[in-house]
Coordinates of C-alpha atoms and ligand atoms in Angstrom, one line a residue:
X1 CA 0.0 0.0 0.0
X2 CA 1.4 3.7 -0.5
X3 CA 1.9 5.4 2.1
X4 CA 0.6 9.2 2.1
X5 CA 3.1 12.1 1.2
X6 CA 2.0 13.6 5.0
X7 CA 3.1 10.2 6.9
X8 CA 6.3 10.3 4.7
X9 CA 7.1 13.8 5.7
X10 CA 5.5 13.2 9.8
X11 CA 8.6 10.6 9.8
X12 CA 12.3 11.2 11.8
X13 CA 15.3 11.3 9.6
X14 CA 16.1 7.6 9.1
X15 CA 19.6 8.0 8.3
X16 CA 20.5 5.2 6.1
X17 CA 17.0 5.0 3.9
X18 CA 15.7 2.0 1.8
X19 CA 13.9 2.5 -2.0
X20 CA 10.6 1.9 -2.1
X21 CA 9.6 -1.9 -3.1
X22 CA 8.5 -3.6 -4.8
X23 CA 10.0 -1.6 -8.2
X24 CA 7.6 0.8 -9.9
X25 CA 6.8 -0.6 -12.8
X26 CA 7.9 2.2 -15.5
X27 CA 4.9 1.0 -18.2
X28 CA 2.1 1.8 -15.9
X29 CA 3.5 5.2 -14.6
X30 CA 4.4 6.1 -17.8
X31 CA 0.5 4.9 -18.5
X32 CA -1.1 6.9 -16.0
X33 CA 1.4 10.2 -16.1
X34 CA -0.1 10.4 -19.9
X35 CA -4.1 9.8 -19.0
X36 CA -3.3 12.8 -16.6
X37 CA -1.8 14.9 -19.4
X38 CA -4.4 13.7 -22.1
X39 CA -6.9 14.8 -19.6
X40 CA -5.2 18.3 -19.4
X41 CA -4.7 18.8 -23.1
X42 CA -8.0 17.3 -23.7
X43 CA -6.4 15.2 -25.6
X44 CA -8.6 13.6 -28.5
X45 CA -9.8 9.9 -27.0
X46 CA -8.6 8.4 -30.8
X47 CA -5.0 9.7 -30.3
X48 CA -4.9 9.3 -26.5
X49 CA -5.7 5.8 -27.2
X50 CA -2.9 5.4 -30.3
X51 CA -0.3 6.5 -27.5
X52 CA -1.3 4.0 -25.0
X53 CA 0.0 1.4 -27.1
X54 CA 3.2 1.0 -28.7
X55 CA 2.8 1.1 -32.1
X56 CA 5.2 -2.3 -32.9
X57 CA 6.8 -5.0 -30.4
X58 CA 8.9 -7.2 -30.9
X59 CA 10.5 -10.2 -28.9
X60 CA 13.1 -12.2 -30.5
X61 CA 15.1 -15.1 -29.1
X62 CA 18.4 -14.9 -29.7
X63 CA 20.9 -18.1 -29.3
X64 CA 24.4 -17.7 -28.7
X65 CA 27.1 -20.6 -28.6
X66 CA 29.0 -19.9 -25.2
X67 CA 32.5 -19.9 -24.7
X68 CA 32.5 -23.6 -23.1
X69 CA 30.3 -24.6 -25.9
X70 CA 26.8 -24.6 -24.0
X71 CA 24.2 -22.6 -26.1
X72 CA 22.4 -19.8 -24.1
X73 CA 19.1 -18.4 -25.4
X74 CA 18.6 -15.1 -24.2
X75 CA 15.8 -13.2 -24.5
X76 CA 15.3 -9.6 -26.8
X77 CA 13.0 -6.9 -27.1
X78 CA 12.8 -3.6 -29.7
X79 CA 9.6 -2.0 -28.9
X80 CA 9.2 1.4 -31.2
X81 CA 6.4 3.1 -28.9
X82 CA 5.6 6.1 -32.0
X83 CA 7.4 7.0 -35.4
X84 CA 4.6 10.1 -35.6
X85 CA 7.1 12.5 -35.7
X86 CA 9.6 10.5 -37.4
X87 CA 12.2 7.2 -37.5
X88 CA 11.7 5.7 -33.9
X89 CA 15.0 6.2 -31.6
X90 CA 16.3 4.9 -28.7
X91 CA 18.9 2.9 -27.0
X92 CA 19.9 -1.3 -26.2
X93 CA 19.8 -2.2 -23.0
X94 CA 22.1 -5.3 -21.6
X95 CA 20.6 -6.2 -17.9
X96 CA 19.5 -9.3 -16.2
X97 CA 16.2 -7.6 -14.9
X98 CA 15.0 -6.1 -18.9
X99 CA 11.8 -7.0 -19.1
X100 CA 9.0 -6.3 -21.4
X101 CA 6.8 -3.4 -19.7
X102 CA 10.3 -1.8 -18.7
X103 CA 11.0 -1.8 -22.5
X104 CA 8.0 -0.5 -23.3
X105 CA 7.9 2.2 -21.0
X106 CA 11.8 3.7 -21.6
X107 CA 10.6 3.3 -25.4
X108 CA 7.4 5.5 -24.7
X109 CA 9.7 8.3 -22.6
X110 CA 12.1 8.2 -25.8
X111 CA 8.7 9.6 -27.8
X112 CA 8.3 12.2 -25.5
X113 CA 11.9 12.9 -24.8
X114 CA 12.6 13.3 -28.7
X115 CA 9.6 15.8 -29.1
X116 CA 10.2 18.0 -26.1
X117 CA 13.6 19.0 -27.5
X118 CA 11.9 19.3 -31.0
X119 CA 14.2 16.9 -33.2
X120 CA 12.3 14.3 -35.7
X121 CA 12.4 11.3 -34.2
X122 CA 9.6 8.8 -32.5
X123 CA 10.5 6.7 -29.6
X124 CA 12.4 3.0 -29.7
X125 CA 13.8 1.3 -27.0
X126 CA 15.6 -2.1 -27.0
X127 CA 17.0 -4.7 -24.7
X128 CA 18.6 -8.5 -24.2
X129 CA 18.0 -9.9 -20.5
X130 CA 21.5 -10.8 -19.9
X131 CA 24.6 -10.3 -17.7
X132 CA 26.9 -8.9 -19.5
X133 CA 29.6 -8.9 -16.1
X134 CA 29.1 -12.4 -16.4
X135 CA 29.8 -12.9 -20.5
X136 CA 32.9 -12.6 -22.5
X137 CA 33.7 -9.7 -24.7
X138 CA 33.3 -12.4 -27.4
X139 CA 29.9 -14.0 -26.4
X140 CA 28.9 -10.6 -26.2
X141 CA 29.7 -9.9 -29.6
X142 CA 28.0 -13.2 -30.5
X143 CA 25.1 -12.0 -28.8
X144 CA 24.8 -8.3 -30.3
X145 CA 25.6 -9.8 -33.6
X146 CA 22.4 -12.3 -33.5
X147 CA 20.1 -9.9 -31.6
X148 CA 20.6 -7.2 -34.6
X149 CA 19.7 -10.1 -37.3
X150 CA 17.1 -10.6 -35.3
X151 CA 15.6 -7.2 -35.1
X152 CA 16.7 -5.9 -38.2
X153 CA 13.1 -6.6 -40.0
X154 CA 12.2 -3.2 -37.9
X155 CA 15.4 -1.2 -37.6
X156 CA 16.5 0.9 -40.3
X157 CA 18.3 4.4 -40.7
X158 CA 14.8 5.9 -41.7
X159 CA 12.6 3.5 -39.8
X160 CA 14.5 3.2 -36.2
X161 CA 18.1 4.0 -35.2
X162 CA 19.1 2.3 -32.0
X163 CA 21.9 3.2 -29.8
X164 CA 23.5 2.6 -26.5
X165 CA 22.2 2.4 -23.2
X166 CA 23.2 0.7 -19.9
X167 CA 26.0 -1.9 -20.4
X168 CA 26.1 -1.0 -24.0
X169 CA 28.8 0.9 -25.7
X170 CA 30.1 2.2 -29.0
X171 CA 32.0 -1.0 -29.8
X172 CA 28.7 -2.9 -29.2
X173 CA 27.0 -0.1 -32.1
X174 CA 30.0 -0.6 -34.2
X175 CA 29.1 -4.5 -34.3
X176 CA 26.2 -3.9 -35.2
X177 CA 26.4 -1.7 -37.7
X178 CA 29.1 -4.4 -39.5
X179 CA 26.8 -7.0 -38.8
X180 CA 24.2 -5.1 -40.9
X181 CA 26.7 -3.8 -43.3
X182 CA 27.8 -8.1 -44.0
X183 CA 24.1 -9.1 -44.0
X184 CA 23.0 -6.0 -46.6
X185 CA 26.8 -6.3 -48.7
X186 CA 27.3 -2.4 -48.3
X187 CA 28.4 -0.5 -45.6
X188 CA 25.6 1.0 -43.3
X189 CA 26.7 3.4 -40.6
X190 CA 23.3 5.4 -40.3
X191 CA 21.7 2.4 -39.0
X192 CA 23.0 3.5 -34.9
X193 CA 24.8 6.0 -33.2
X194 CA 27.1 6.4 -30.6
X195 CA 29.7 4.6 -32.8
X196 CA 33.5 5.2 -32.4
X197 CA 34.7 8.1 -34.2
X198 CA 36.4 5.8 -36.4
X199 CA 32.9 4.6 -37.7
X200 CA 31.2 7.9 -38.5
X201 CA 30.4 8.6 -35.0
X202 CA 30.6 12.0 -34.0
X203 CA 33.1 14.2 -32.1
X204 CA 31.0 15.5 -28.9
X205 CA 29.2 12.5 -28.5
X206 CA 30.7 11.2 -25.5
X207 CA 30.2 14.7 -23.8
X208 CA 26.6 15.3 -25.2
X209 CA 24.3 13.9 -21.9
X210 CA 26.6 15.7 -19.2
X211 CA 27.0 19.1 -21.2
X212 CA 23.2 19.2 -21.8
X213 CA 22.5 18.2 -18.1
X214 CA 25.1 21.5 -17.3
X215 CA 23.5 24.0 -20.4
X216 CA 20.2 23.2 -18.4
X217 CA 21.5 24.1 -14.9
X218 CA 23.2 27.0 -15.9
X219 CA 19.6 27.7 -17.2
X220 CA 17.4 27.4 -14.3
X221 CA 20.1 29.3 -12.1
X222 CA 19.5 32.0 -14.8
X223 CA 15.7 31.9 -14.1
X224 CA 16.1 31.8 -10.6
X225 CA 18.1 34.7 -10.9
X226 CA 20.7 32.9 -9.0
X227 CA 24.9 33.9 -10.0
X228 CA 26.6 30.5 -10.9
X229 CA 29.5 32.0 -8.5
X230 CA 27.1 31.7 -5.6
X231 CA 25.5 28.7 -6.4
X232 CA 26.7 24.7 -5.0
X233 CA 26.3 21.5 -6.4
X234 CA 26.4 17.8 -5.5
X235 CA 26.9 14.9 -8.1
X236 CA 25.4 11.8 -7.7
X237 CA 27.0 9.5 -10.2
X238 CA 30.4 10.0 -11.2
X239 CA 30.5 8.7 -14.9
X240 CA 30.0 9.4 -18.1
X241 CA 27.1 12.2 -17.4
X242 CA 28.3 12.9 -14.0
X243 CA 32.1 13.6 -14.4
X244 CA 31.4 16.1 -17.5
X245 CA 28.4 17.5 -15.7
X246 CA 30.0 18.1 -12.8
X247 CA 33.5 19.5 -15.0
X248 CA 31.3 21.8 -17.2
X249 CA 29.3 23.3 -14.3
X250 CA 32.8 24.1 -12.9
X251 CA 34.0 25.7 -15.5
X252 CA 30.6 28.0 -15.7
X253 CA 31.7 29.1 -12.2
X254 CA 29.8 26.8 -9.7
X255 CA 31.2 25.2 -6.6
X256 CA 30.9 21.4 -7.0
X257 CA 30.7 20.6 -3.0
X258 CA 30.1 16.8 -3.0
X259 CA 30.4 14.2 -5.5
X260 CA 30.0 10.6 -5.5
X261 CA 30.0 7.1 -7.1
X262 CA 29.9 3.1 -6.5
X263 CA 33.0 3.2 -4.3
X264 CA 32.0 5.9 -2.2
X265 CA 31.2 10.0 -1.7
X266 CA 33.9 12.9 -1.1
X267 CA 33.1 16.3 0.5
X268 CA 34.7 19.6 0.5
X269 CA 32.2 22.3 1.6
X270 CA 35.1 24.7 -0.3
X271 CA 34.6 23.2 -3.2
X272 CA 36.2 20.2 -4.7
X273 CA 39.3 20.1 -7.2
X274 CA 37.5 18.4 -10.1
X275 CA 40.3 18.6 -12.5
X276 CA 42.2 16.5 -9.8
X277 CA 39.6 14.1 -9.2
X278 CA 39.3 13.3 -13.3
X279 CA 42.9 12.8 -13.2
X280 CA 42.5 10.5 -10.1
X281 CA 39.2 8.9 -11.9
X282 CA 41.3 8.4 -15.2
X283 CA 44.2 6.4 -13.3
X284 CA 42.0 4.2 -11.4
X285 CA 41.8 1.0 -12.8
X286 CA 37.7 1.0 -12.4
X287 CA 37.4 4.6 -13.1
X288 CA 36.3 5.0 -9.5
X289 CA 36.7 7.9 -7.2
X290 CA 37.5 5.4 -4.4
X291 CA 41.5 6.3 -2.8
X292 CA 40.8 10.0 -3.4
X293 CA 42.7 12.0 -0.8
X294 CA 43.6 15.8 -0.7
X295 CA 43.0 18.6 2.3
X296 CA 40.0 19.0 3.4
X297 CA 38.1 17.0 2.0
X298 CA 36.1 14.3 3.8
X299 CA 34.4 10.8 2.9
X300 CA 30.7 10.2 3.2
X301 CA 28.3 8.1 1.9
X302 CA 25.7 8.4 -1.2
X303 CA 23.0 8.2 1.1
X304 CA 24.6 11.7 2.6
X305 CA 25.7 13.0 -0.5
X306 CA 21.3 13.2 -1.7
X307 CA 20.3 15.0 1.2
X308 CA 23.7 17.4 1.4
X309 CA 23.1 20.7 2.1
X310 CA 23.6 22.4 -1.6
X311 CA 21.8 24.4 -3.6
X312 CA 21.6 22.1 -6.8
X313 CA 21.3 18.4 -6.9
X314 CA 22.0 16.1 -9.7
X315 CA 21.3 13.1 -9.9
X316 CA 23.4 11.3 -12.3
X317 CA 23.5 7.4 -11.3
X318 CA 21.0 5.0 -11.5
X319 CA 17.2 5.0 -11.8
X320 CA 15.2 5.3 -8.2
X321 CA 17.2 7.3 -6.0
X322 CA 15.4 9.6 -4.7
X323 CA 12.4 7.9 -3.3
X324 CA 9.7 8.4 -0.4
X325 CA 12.1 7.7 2.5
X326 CA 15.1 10.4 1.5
X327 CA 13.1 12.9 0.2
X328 CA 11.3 14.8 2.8
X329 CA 15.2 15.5 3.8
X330 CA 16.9 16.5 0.7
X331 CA 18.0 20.1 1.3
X332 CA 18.9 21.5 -2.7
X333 CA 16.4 23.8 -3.7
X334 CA 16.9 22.6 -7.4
X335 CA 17.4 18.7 -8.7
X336 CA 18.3 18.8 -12.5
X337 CA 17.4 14.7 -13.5
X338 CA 21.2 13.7 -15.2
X339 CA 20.1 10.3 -15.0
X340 CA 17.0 8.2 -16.1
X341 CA 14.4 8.5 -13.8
X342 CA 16.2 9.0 -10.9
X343 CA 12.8 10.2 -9.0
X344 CA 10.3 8.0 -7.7
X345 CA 6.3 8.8 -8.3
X346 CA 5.7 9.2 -4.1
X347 CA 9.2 11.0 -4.3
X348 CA 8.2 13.3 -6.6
X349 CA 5.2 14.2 -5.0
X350 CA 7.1 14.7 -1.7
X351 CA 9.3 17.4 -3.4
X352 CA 6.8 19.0 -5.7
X353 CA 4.9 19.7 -2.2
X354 CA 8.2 21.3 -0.4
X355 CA 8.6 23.3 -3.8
X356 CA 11.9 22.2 -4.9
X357 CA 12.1 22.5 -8.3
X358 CA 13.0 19.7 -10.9
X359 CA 14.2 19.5 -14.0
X360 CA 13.1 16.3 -15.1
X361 CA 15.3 13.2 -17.3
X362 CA 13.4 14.0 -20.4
X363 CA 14.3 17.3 -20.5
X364 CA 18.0 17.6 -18.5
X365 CA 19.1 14.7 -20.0
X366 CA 18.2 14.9 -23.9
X367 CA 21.7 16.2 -25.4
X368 CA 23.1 12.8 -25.6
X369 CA 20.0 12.2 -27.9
X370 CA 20.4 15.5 -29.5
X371 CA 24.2 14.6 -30.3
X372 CA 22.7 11.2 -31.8
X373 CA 20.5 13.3 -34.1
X374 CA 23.7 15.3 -35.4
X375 CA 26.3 11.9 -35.3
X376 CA 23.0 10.5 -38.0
X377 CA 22.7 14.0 -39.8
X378 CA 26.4 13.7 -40.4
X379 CA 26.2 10.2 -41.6
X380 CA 23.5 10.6 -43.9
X381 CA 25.3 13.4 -45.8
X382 CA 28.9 11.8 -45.3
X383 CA 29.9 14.8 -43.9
X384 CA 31.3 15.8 -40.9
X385 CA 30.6 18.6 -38.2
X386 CA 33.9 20.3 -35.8
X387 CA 33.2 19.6 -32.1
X388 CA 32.9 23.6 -31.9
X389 CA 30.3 23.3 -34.7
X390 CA 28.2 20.4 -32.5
X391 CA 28.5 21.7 -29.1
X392 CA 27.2 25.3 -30.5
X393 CA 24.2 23.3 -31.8
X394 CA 23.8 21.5 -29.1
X395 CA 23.5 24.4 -27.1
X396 CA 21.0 26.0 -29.2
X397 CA 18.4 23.6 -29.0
X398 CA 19.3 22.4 -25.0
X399 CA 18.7 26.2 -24.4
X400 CA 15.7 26.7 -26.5
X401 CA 13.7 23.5 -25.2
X402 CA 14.4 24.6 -21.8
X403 CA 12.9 28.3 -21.9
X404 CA 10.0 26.1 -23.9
X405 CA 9.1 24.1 -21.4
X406 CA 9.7 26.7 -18.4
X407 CA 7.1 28.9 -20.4
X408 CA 5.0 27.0 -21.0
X409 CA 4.8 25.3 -17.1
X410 CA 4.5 28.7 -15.7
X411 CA 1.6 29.7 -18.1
X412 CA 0.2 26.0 -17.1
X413 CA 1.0 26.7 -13.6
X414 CA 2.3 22.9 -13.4
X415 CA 5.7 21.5 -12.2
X416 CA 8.5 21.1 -14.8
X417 CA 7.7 17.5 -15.3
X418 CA 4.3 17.4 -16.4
X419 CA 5.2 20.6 -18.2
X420 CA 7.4 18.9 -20.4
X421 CA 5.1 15.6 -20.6
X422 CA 2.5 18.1 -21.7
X423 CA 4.4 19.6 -24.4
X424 CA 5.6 16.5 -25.7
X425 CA 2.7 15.0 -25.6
X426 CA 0.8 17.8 -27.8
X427 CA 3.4 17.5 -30.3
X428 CA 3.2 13.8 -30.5
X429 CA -0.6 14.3 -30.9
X430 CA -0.1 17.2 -33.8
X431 CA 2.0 15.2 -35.8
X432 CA -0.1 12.4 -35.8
X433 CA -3.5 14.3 -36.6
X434 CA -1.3 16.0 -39.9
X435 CA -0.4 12.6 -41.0
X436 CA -4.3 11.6 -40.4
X437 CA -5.1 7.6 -39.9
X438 CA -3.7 5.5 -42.4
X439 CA -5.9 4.2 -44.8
Ligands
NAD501 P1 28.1 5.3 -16.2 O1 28.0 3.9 -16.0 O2 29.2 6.0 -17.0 O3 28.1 6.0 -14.7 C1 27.3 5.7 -13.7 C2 27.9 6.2 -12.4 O4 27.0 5.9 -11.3 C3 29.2 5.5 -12.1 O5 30.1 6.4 -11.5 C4 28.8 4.5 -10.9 O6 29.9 4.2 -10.0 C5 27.8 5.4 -10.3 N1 26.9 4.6 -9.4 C6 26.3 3.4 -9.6 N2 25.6 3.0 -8.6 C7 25.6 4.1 -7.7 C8 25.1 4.3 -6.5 N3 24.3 3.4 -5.9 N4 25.3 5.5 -5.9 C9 26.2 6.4 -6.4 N5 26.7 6.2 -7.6 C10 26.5 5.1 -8.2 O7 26.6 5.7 -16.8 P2 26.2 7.1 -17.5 O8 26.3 6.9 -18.9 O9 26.9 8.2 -16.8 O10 24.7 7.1 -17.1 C11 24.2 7.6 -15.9 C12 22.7 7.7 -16.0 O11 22.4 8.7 -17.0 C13 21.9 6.5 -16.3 O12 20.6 6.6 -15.7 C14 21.7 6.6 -17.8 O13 20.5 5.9 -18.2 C15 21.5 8.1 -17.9 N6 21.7 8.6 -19.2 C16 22.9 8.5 -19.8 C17 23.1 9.0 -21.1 C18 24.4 8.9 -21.8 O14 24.6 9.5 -22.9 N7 25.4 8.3 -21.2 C19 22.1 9.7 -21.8 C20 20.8 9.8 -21.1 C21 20.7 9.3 -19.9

């Protein structure tokens, strides 16, 4: 049963807190965050109904001869939730715990995510249950190589362009664009992005989802009439969006107070010495902040690290971190969502009712899709951008979907999250009344 936001907040600080459980199950929020915005928009009942149901699913089995010689059959997915507003996109997913309505749901948020920065793409996601810790690169490759035959029937450089997610990387996207390129006998690099360089991948890429995350923090301070010089962050997260959020957001000015990761949290109310700690984080065989030492700065823990006394939070980790039992106590006045859903429904309602303002995933998060949209502009013309020349684009449309959707919440008078689910939404819904119903 869920407990009410009141008892939540009527509770003494718990110190360590747990996550909620059992896990939310990301189809039916998705599901009932869009019958609240349909009901807003008054949506049209026809079109409401097209969006509660992906438009193609697919589940493939895909066999793989193991390294000992066993074969495995592992299950895949590649839902494409809407092509309304163009080719579907969205990442692959390696996990043990992918499962259908999880697919289904990252798939829909990939629709919305795509429309609220305005680029011409539907929604896709993708996935293998697996454990990838537990497989070798070359059962991996295996693996990626007979998931993409599998799926290919429904992927396609104007049709859906996948790319990578958690546990996949831009060696797994440069398999399977070769495996496409063997099984078609020409080379076909628009098919995915987030491809190594080498491949027609695109310079800026790697950067894309942590210099968005910062463009749209330096945005809200901006609104807030808050001075970057003033202003303190902590970092949940300390990889690929984290470090470059946290780096960027630096640069701008800010004082990054706290950061953390797997191993562990440091703390320097002065302000830590990110250019040391990526040095440190680039030595460490794991990448990991763990063994950090310089004066001044202390060790705490994650759990410390979310309800730290700063001004912005991001959190830049995993999904679920912020949940009913740590959120009456987090202090920022601002979260900006670096990671996917990182915010629980009953969280969300906690901190919408102490005001703190949040930028949510679909919005905070989009440049590393945004990147993917210029690394596939680049390949269908075969020719190739400057990173000058991305992150000024980049930074065009991060800005200009941010003021969209802070306009249009305030003239709404609803939180940043529904704001941009609204506006998504409507889009979604415009393109699909100017195509009309097919036949
Ligand atoms: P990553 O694997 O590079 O980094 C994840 C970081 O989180 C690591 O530092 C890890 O140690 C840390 N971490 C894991 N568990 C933690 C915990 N319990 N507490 C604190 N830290 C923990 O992944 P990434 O690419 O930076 O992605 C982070 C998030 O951003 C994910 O939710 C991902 O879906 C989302 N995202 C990434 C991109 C992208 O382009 N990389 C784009 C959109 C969204």
């Amino acid at each position: 049963m869920e407990e009410k936001v009141e008892e939540v907040l009527d509770r003494p600080h718990p110190g360590i807190v747990v996550a909620e459980s059992p896990r939310e199950n990301l189809w039916h929020t998705v599901l009932a965050q869009l019958d609240d915005v349909a009901r807003r928009l008054k949506l049209d009942p026809g079109i409401h109904a097209i969006l509660r149901q992906p438009e193609r699913e697919l589940t493939v089995a895909v066999p793989v001869r193991m390294d000992d010689g066993r074969i495995e059959v592992f299950t895949g997915y590649r839902i494409q939730h809407s092509s309304a507003r163009g080719p579907c996109k969205g990442g692959i997913r390696y996990h043990p715990e992918v499962n259908l309505d999880e697919v289904r749901g990252l798939a829909a948020l990939m629709t919305w995510k795509c429309a609220v920065v305005g680029i011409p793409y539907g929604g896709a996601k993708g996935g293998v249950q697996c454990d990838p810790r537990q497989m070798s690169e070359d059962e991996i490759c295996r693996m990626t190589r007979r998931y993409t035959a599998m799926i290919m029937p429904i992927i396609g450089s104007r049709r859906d362009i996948p790319a990578p997610d958690v546990n996949t990387n831009a060696q797994i996207m440069a398999w399977i664009s070769d495996t496409v390129s063997m099984l078609e006998r020409k080379t076909v690099i628009d098919i995915v992005t987030g491809k190594p360089i080498s491949l027609g991948g695109s310079v800026g890429r790697r950067e894309a989802t942590g210099r968005g995350v910062a463009i749209v923090a330096r945005e809200l301070l901006k609104r807030r009439r808050r001075r970057l010089s003033d202003t303190t962050v902590a970092v949940q997260g300390y990889g690929n969006v984290g470090s470059v959020a946290a780096t960027i957001l630096q640069q701008m000015g800010c004082k990054i107070v706290a950061v953390s990761d797997i191993s562990g949290g440091l703390y320097d109310p002065r302000g830590l010495d990110i250019p040391g700690i990526n040095r440190h984080v680039a030595a460490h065989p794991q990448g990991l902040l763990e063994g950090y030492e310089a004066p001044g700065v202390e060790k705490f823990s994650n759990d410390d690290l979310l309800v730290s006394d700063v001004d912005v939070l991001i959190p830049a980790a995993l999904e679920h971190q912020i949940h009913a039992g740590n959120a009456p106590y987090v202090q920022a006045e601002m979260i900006v969502e670096g990671a996917n859903g990182p915010t629980t429904r009953q969280a969300d309602e906690i901190l919408q009712e102490r005001r703190i303002i949040v930028v949510p995933d679909i919005l905070a998060n989009a440049g590393g899709v945004v990147v993917s949209y210029f690394e596939w502009v680049q390949d269908l013309q075969c020719f190739f951008w400057d990173e000058a020349e991305v992150n000024r684009n980049l930074e065009r449309i991060m800005v200009r979907s941010f003021e969209e959707v802070w306009d249009f919440s305030q003239q709404q008078q609803v939180p940043l999250r529904l704001g941009a689910t609204m506006l998504a939404v409507d889009r979604v819904a415009r393109a699909i009344q100017a195509r009309g119903i097919f036949p």
